[in-house]
Amino acid sequence: MRAHCIVRHGEPLEALDRPIPEPVGTEVLVRVTAAGLCHTDLHIWEGSYDLGGGKRLTLAERGIHLPITPSHEICGEIVAAGSLADVRRGLRCLVHPWIGCGACAACQRGEENICIKPQSLGIVRPGGFGEYVLVPDPRYLIDIEDLDAAQAAPLACAGLTTFSALKKFGARIHEAPLVVIGAGGLGLSAISILRALGGIGAIVVDVDARKREAALTAGALLAIDGNAADAAQQIAKSTDGGARAILDLVGATATQTLALASIARGAHIVICGLMGGNITIPLPFIPMRPITIQGSYVGTLDELRALVELAKRSKAAIIPVTRRPLSEANDALRDLRDGKVIGRIVLVH
Ligand SMILES: [Zn+2]
Ligand SMILES: [Zn+2]
């Protein structure tokens, strides 16, 4: 089979010939029909994460080694399975890529997404930029029924990440507008998932006018330029004196500095973005104000199942997608790096 792989950091993906995996035991072989492109693929391609102060976290330190077949947003159909996998051939499904070791405390709790020895597809194990993907167990496969494969694929990361983060705000999404920083694929999915969950709505912040426009088209209540000198004041004004809930999908020094300048007392900030950098915060502010800063990393298998159900019931697509053939994977990666992508690029096989 053909697989478009990251062989060297920063260099074009290479189309390699790989053997088609043969499933044994509980394994299932899925023929990939749609594979989304995510910022994490970009981080893997570039080779490291920015920790601020000139420090970087390398992929090798995260247990990630090249070559890698990227894409963890995978839809396809079941074509073969091991003798212990009870599956229906031809079933169209979304793959839960956040696979853990199965043995650690996090995996035992059902939080494989924060496993200490992750086996995530497209990051540690081969992902959706190959013609076939091997899934270790049928429980990671979610029947998409009538959903379009390219629309469903980004639910596995962009959708799941925002869904899990939104859940962390609890009832707040029904009490106050949510400030969403970043109007890329995750930001647009946050707007539509928030609507599907019955939230008040999103005030979106982005430095790119095209992305602010896309956010308004997707149903944002308001879009604020994050580079405006008075951005914090605009957020405070539009949230009745200060934001009570902020979702930071960028996770950069500038976005957290803005978030901390825009909050009301008792605010809750959830950070999902991995752009990097660091912040300094006077510790007394945390209890005095009192604020909650929480991280959120993708989501659980149960959350993905709940999100797919939400997507089936929702009339509108959760994430606007642009379909491109897999052969354009390199161009798509460059466009994402250069900030040209509105919504999500999904490579179709
Ligand atoms: Zn584990
Ligand atoms: Zn992702």
Tab-separated table of C-alpha atoms and ligand atoms in Angstrom:
chain	number	residue	atom	x	y	z
A	1	MET	CA	0.000	0.000	0.000
A	2	ARG	CA	0.966	3.608	-0.419
A	3	ALA	CA	1.650	5.649	2.731
A	4	HIS	CA	2.618	9.323	2.793
A	5	CYS	CA	5.178	9.498	5.589
A	6	ILE	CA	7.198	12.042	7.512
A	7	VAL	CA	10.691	10.660	7.005
A	8	ARG	CA	12.723	13.735	8.035
A	9	HIS	CA	11.517	16.750	9.998
A	10	GLY	CA	10.713	19.774	7.855
A	11	GLU	CA	11.163	17.906	4.572
A	12	PRO	CA	8.359	16.918	2.195
A	13	LEU	CA	6.355	13.800	3.025
A	14	GLU	CA	7.481	10.755	1.060
A	15	ALA	CA	5.111	8.265	-0.565
A	16	LEU	CA	6.442	4.908	0.617
A	17	ASP	CA	5.371	1.396	-0.325
A	18	ARG	CA	4.386	-0.476	2.802
A	19	PRO	CA	2.976	-3.978	3.292
A	20	ILE	CA	-0.767	-4.063	3.990
A	21	PRO	CA	-1.015	-5.091	7.653
A	22	GLU	CA	-2.615	-8.458	8.375
A	23	PRO	CA	-4.933	-8.252	11.383
A	24	VAL	CA	-4.612	-10.937	14.056
A	25	GLY	CA	-6.486	-11.492	17.326
A	26	THR	CA	-8.687	-8.469	18.062
A	27	GLU	CA	-7.108	-6.298	15.356
A	28	VAL	CA	-9.184	-4.732	12.600
A	29	LEU	CA	-7.975	-3.524	9.211
A	30	VAL	CA	-9.663	-0.349	7.991
A	31	ARG	CA	-9.416	0.975	4.422
A	32	VAL	CA	-8.998	4.728	4.855
A	33	THR	CA	-11.398	6.965	2.913
A	34	ALA	CA	-10.796	10.311	4.653
A	35	ALA	CA	-7.944	11.610	6.832
A	36	GLY	CA	-7.878	15.047	8.445
A	37	LEU	CA	-4.827	17.259	8.793
A	38	CYS	CA	-4.202	18.728	12.247
A	39	HIS	CA	-1.737	21.130	13.868
A	40	THR	CA	-0.280	18.146	15.706
A	41	ASP	CA	0.762	16.722	12.327
A	42	LEU	CA	2.519	20.034	11.766
A	43	HIS	CA	4.297	19.794	15.142
A	44	ILE	CA	5.435	16.257	14.275
A	45	TRP	CA	6.609	17.447	10.878
A	46	GLU	CA	8.527	20.344	12.486
A	47	GLY	CA	9.918	18.069	15.201
A	48	SER	CA	9.377	19.914	18.477
A	49	TYR	CA	7.153	21.989	20.774
A	50	ASP	CA	8.012	25.488	22.042
A	51	LEU	CA	8.263	25.517	25.853
A	52	GLY	CA	9.168	29.213	26.063
A	53	GLY	CA	12.427	30.813	27.160
A	54	GLY	CA	14.250	29.196	24.253
A	55	LYS	CA	13.434	25.653	25.479
A	56	ARG	CA	11.913	23.048	23.189
A	57	LEU	CA	10.326	19.643	23.771
A	58	THR	CA	11.456	17.218	21.103
A	59	LEU	CA	9.278	14.446	19.742
A	60	ALA	CA	11.833	11.837	20.783
A	61	GLU	CA	11.285	13.024	24.382
A	62	ARG	CA	7.582	12.286	23.849
A	63	GLY	CA	8.397	8.794	22.558
A	64	ILE	CA	7.680	9.683	18.931
A	65	HIS	CA	10.109	8.438	16.294
A	66	LEU	CA	10.340	8.800	12.504
A	67	PRO	CA	9.286	7.683	10.003
A	68	ILE	CA	5.630	8.310	10.853
A	69	THR	CA	2.497	7.950	8.743
A	70	PRO	CA	0.560	10.969	10.048
A	71	SER	CA	-3.144	11.736	10.495
A	72	HIS	CA	-5.125	10.772	13.557
A	73	GLU	CA	-8.476	11.920	12.103
A	74	ILE	CA	-9.406	8.760	10.244
A	75	CYS	CA	-12.589	7.505	8.631
A	76	GLY	CA	-12.812	4.340	6.594
A	77	GLU	CA	-14.451	0.997	6.148
A	78	ILE	CA	-13.695	-2.316	7.745
A	79	VAL	CA	-12.093	-4.726	5.255
A	80	ALA	CA	-10.593	-7.478	7.448
A	81	ALA	CA	-10.279	-8.541	11.068
A	82	GLY	CA	-8.520	-11.028	13.311
A	83	SER	CA	-10.352	-14.103	14.606
A	84	LEU	CA	-11.187	-12.446	17.952
A	85	ALA	CA	-12.686	-9.273	16.449
A	86	ASP	CA	-16.445	-9.384	16.057
A	87	VAL	CA	-17.043	-6.813	13.313
A	88	ARG	CA	-19.106	-6.336	10.185
A	89	ARG	CA	-17.082	-6.048	6.945
A	90	GLY	CA	-17.915	-2.886	5.018
A	91	LEU	CA	-18.988	-0.934	8.114
A	92	ARG	CA	-18.196	2.772	7.667
A	93	CYS	CA	-16.574	4.027	10.829
A	94	LEU	CA	-14.643	6.732	12.580
A	95	VAL	CA	-11.484	5.571	14.343
A	96	HIS	CA	-10.753	6.675	17.915
A	97	PRO	CA	-6.999	7.278	17.575
A	98	TRP	CA	-6.162	8.045	21.241
A	99	ILE	CA	-5.167	4.519	22.150
A	100	GLY	CA	-3.382	3.805	25.422
A	101	CYS	CA	-1.358	0.908	26.849
A	102	GLY	CA	-4.503	-0.567	28.420
A	103	ALA	CA	-2.702	-1.291	31.693
A	104	CYS	CA	-1.920	2.023	33.440
A	105	ALA	CA	-4.219	3.770	35.942
A	106	ALA	CA	-5.411	6.293	33.329
A	107	CYS	CA	-6.329	3.538	30.854
A	108	GLN	CA	-8.116	1.623	33.626
A	109	ARG	CA	-10.223	4.724	34.286
A	110	GLY	CA	-11.118	4.956	30.591
A	111	GLU	CA	-8.831	7.945	30.013
A	112	GLU	CA	-6.589	6.380	27.392
A	113	ASN	CA	-6.006	9.861	25.976
A	114	ILE	CA	-3.752	10.641	28.963
A	115	CYS	CA	-2.030	7.236	29.111
A	116	ILE	CA	1.626	7.336	30.151
A	117	LYS	CA	2.601	5.062	27.223
A	118	PRO	CA	0.307	6.252	24.419
A	119	GLN	CA	-0.019	4.249	21.210
A	120	SER	CA	-1.942	6.953	19.327
A	121	LEU	CA	-2.577	6.323	15.649
A	122	GLY	CA	-0.863	8.802	13.344
A	123	ILE	CA	1.541	9.809	16.125
A	124	VAL	CA	3.112	6.631	17.532
A	125	ARG	CA	1.474	3.983	15.303
A	126	PRO	CA	0.800	4.483	11.560
A	127	GLY	CA	-2.148	6.789	10.820
A	128	GLY	CA	-4.521	7.836	8.075
A	129	PHE	CA	-2.093	8.960	5.385
A	130	GLY	CA	-1.733	5.319	4.428
A	131	GLU	CA	-4.294	3.412	2.355
A	132	TYR	CA	-5.024	1.088	5.278
A	133	VAL	CA	-4.766	1.485	9.010
A	134	LEU	CA	-4.531	-1.258	11.618
A	135	VAL	CA	-6.734	-0.705	14.671
A	136	PRO	CA	-5.911	-2.896	17.710
A	137	ASP	CA	-9.497	-3.501	18.843
A	138	PRO	CA	-13.026	-3.028	17.433
A	139	ARG	CA	-14.020	-0.872	20.411
A	140	TYR	CA	-12.049	2.002	18.866
A	141	LEU	CA	-14.378	1.992	15.837
A	142	ILE	CA	-17.524	4.116	15.875
A	143	ASP	CA	-20.291	3.526	13.328
A	144	ILE	CA	-20.886	6.837	11.478
A	145	GLU	CA	-24.148	5.661	9.803
A	146	ASP	CA	-25.194	8.400	7.339
A	147	LEU	CA	-22.470	10.902	8.175
A	148	ASP	CA	-20.154	11.886	5.356
A	149	ALA	CA	-16.671	10.397	5.946
A	150	ALA	CA	-14.796	13.659	5.275
A	151	GLN	CA	-17.140	15.540	7.616
A	152	ALA	CA	-16.825	12.890	10.307
A	153	ALA	CA	-13.022	12.431	10.245
A	154	PRO	CA	-12.154	15.703	12.066
A	155	LEU	CA	-14.479	14.745	14.906
A	156	ALA	CA	-11.686	12.452	16.155
A	157	CYS	CA	-9.404	15.367	17.072
A	158	ALA	CA	-10.649	18.879	16.270
A	159	GLY	CA	-14.166	17.934	17.338
A	160	LEU	CA	-13.201	15.764	20.314
A	161	THR	CA	-10.691	18.291	21.669
A	162	THR	CA	-13.259	21.080	21.693
A	163	PHE	CA	-16.080	18.814	22.931
A	164	SER	CA	-14.010	17.576	25.889
A	165	ALA	CA	-12.878	21.136	26.696
A	166	LEU	CA	-16.441	22.489	26.501
A	167	LYS	CA	-17.612	19.755	28.869
A	168	LYS	CA	-15.047	20.997	31.426
A	169	PHE	CA	-16.899	24.333	31.722
A	170	GLY	CA	-19.971	22.519	33.049
A	171	ALA	CA	-23.061	24.742	33.388
A	172	ARG	CA	-21.125	27.932	32.602
A	173	ILE	CA	-21.724	27.581	28.867
A	174	HIS	CA	-25.438	28.112	29.632
A	175	GLU	CA	-24.814	31.098	31.931
A	176	ALA	CA	-22.380	33.324	30.042
A	177	PRO	CA	-20.936	33.690	26.570
A	178	LEU	CA	-17.797	31.626	26.071
A	179	VAL	CA	-14.721	33.474	24.824
A	180	VAL	CA	-12.987	31.284	22.253
A	181	ILE	CA	-9.435	32.266	21.323
A	182	GLY	CA	-8.461	30.940	17.891
A	183	ALA	CA	-10.795	30.490	14.941
A	184	GLY	CA	-9.029	27.669	13.112
A	185	GLY	CA	-10.567	24.214	12.737
A	186	LEU	CA	-11.010	23.857	16.503
A	187	GLY	CA	-12.520	27.312	16.913
A	188	LEU	CA	-15.151	26.709	14.262
A	189	SER	CA	-15.998	23.340	15.755
A	190	ALA	CA	-16.266	24.966	19.211
A	191	ILE	CA	-18.910	27.350	17.828
A	192	SER	CA	-21.061	24.582	16.382
A	193	ILE	CA	-20.626	22.132	19.282
A	194	LEU	CA	-21.456	24.919	21.731
A	195	ARG	CA	-24.657	25.545	19.769
A	196	ALA	CA	-25.493	21.834	19.672
A	197	LEU	CA	-24.996	21.663	23.453
A	198	GLY	CA	-27.385	24.570	23.967
A	199	GLY	CA	-24.759	27.091	25.112
A	200	ILE	CA	-25.307	30.863	24.984
A	201	GLY	CA	-22.727	31.300	22.258
A	202	ALA	CA	-19.137	32.181	21.455
A	203	ILE	CA	-17.241	35.458	21.340
A	204	VAL	CA	-14.330	34.607	19.091
A	205	VAL	CA	-10.876	36.178	19.161
A	206	ASP	CA	-8.423	35.793	16.282
A	207	VAL	CA	-5.655	37.903	14.772
A	208	ASP	CA	-6.631	36.915	11.202
A	209	ALA	CA	-9.523	38.856	9.614
A	210	ARG	CA	-10.435	35.898	7.337
A	211	LYS	CA	-10.732	33.585	10.311
A	212	ARG	CA	-12.846	36.132	12.208
A	213	GLU	CA	-15.112	36.316	9.174
A	214	ALA	CA	-15.367	32.507	9.067
A	215	ALA	CA	-16.239	32.500	12.778
A	216	LEU	CA	-19.076	34.985	12.248
A	217	THR	CA	-20.349	32.912	9.317
A	218	ALA	CA	-20.263	29.847	11.575
A	219	GLY	CA	-22.460	31.665	14.095
A	220	ALA	CA	-20.138	33.465	16.544
A	221	LEU	CA	-21.872	36.228	18.537
A	222	LEU	CA	-18.952	38.588	17.969
A	223	ALA	CA	-15.408	38.451	16.577
A	224	ILE	CA	-12.585	40.463	18.152
A	225	ASP	CA	-9.141	41.171	16.683
A	226	GLY	CA	-6.641	39.681	19.156
A	227	ASN	CA	-3.994	42.134	17.982
A	228	ALA	CA	-6.123	45.212	18.722
A	229	ALA	CA	-4.556	47.374	21.454
A	230	ASP	CA	-7.853	47.293	23.365
A	231	ALA	CA	-8.652	43.594	22.770
A	232	ALA	CA	-8.898	42.871	26.531
A	233	GLN	CA	-11.259	45.827	27.010
A	234	GLN	CA	-13.393	44.669	24.075
A	235	ILE	CA	-13.681	41.210	25.638
A	236	ALA	CA	-14.537	42.662	29.064
A	237	LYS	CA	-17.136	44.997	27.521
A	238	SER	CA	-18.814	42.212	25.547
A	239	THR	CA	-18.921	39.895	28.595
A	240	ASP	CA	-20.495	42.318	31.063
A	241	GLY	CA	-17.289	43.308	32.841
A	242	GLY	CA	-15.048	40.296	32.275
A	243	ALA	CA	-15.088	36.825	30.785
A	244	ARG	CA	-16.255	33.987	33.052
A	245	ALA	CA	-15.169	31.260	30.650
A	246	ILE	CA	-12.320	31.329	28.151
A	247	LEU	CA	-11.301	28.509	25.841
A	248	ASP	CA	-7.771	29.038	24.524
A	249	LEU	CA	-7.306	26.956	21.395
A	250	VAL	CA	-3.983	28.597	20.546
A	251	GLY	CA	-2.096	28.209	23.825
A	252	ALA	CA	0.563	30.854	23.232
A	253	THR	CA	2.132	33.478	25.501
A	254	ALA	CA	0.119	36.211	23.765
A	255	THR	CA	-3.234	34.429	24.020
A	256	GLN	CA	-2.844	33.589	27.729
A	257	THR	CA	-1.657	37.128	28.470
A	258	LEU	CA	-4.823	38.370	26.773
A	259	ALA	CA	-7.001	35.816	28.566
A	260	LEU	CA	-5.669	36.784	32.005
A	261	ALA	CA	-6.253	40.463	31.200
A	262	SER	CA	-9.870	39.830	30.150
A	263	ILE	CA	-11.333	37.705	32.946
A	264	ALA	CA	-13.901	38.370	35.636
A	265	ARG	CA	-13.393	37.142	39.192
A	266	GLY	CA	-14.037	33.430	39.468
A	267	ALA	CA	-13.202	32.822	35.813
A	268	HIS	CA	-12.415	29.437	34.301
A	269	ILE	CA	-9.802	29.154	31.554
A	270	VAL	CA	-9.294	25.938	29.605
A	271	ILE	CA	-6.191	25.639	27.410
A	272	CYS	CA	-6.054	23.127	24.528
A	273	GLY	CA	-3.683	24.825	22.076
A	274	LEU	CA	-0.038	23.806	21.870
A	275	MET	CA	1.448	26.809	20.089
A	276	GLY	CA	3.804	27.189	23.026
A	277	GLY	CA	5.655	29.736	25.078
A	278	ASN	CA	5.213	30.452	28.767
A	279	ILE	CA	3.536	32.906	31.118
A	280	THR	CA	4.345	34.337	34.516
A	281	ILE	CA	1.455	34.844	36.891
A	282	PRO	CA	1.540	36.305	40.406
A	283	LEU	CA	0.439	33.345	42.565
A	284	PRO	CA	-1.802	35.395	44.892
A	285	PHE	CA	-4.001	36.187	41.879
A	286	ILE	CA	-5.018	32.534	41.581
A	287	PRO	CA	-6.703	32.376	45.015
A	288	MET	CA	-7.642	36.069	45.251
A	289	ARG	CA	-9.408	36.369	41.932
A	290	PRO	CA	-10.025	33.200	42.242
A	291	ILE	CA	-9.330	31.620	38.873
A	292	THR	CA	-9.134	28.129	37.456
A	293	ILE	CA	-6.668	27.360	34.675
A	294	GLN	CA	-7.219	23.878	33.328
A	295	GLY	CA	-5.614	21.907	30.537
A	296	SER	CA	-7.484	19.597	28.209
A	297	TYR	CA	-5.862	17.045	25.933
A	298	VAL	CA	-8.057	15.559	23.179
A	299	GLY	CA	-10.734	13.413	24.895
A	300	THR	CA	-11.899	9.952	25.870
A	301	LEU	CA	-13.480	7.201	23.784
A	302	ASP	CA	-16.793	7.768	25.606
A	303	GLU	CA	-16.657	11.469	24.751
A	304	LEU	CA	-15.994	10.679	21.085
A	305	ARG	CA	-18.996	8.325	21.019
A	306	ALA	CA	-21.156	11.083	22.548
A	307	LEU	CA	-19.847	13.597	20.001
A	308	VAL	CA	-20.603	11.310	17.051
A	309	GLU	CA	-24.170	10.957	18.369
A	310	LEU	CA	-24.381	14.760	18.642
A	311	ALA	CA	-23.118	15.089	15.054
A	312	LYS	CA	-25.749	12.595	13.825
A	313	ARG	CA	-28.521	14.648	15.467
A	314	SER	CA	-27.090	18.013	14.394
A	315	LYS	CA	-28.403	19.335	11.070
A	316	ALA	CA	-25.308	21.380	10.270
A	317	ALA	CA	-21.774	20.017	9.864
A	318	ILE	CA	-19.680	20.367	13.015
A	319	ILE	CA	-16.579	21.554	11.136
A	320	PRO	CA	-16.344	23.142	7.681
A	321	VAL	CA	-13.979	20.960	5.658
A	322	THR	CA	-12.056	21.301	2.425
A	323	ARG	CA	-11.474	18.013	0.624
A	324	ARG	CA	-8.180	17.451	-1.178
A	325	PRO	CA	-6.708	14.311	-2.715
A	326	LEU	CA	-4.098	12.533	-0.586
A	327	SER	CA	-1.513	13.230	-3.292
A	328	GLU	CA	-1.695	16.910	-2.235
A	329	ALA	CA	-0.664	16.132	1.358
A	330	ASN	CA	2.508	18.217	1.128
A	331	ASP	CA	0.709	21.277	-0.229
A	332	ALA	CA	-1.919	20.903	2.487
A	333	LEU	CA	0.764	20.750	5.183
A	334	ARG	CA	2.411	23.908	3.848
A	335	ASP	CA	-0.925	25.739	3.671
A	336	LEU	CA	-1.639	24.813	7.291
A	337	ARG	CA	1.816	26.003	8.369
A	338	ASP	CA	1.291	29.295	6.523
A	339	GLY	CA	-2.064	29.884	8.238
A	340	LYS	CA	-4.028	29.680	4.964
A	341	VAL	CA	-6.499	27.012	6.043
A	342	ILE	CA	-10.079	27.910	6.939
A	343	GLY	CA	-11.735	25.086	8.881
A	344	ARG	CA	-10.160	21.687	8.304
A	345	ILE	CA	-8.401	20.092	5.344
A	346	VAL	CA	-9.418	16.467	4.901
A	347	LEU	CA	-7.427	14.332	2.504
A	348	VAL	CA	-9.593	11.867	0.672
A	349	HIS	CA	-8.344	8.549	-0.661
B	1	ZN	ZN	-2.144	3.380	29.628
B	2	ZN	ZN	-5.130	16.578	16.143
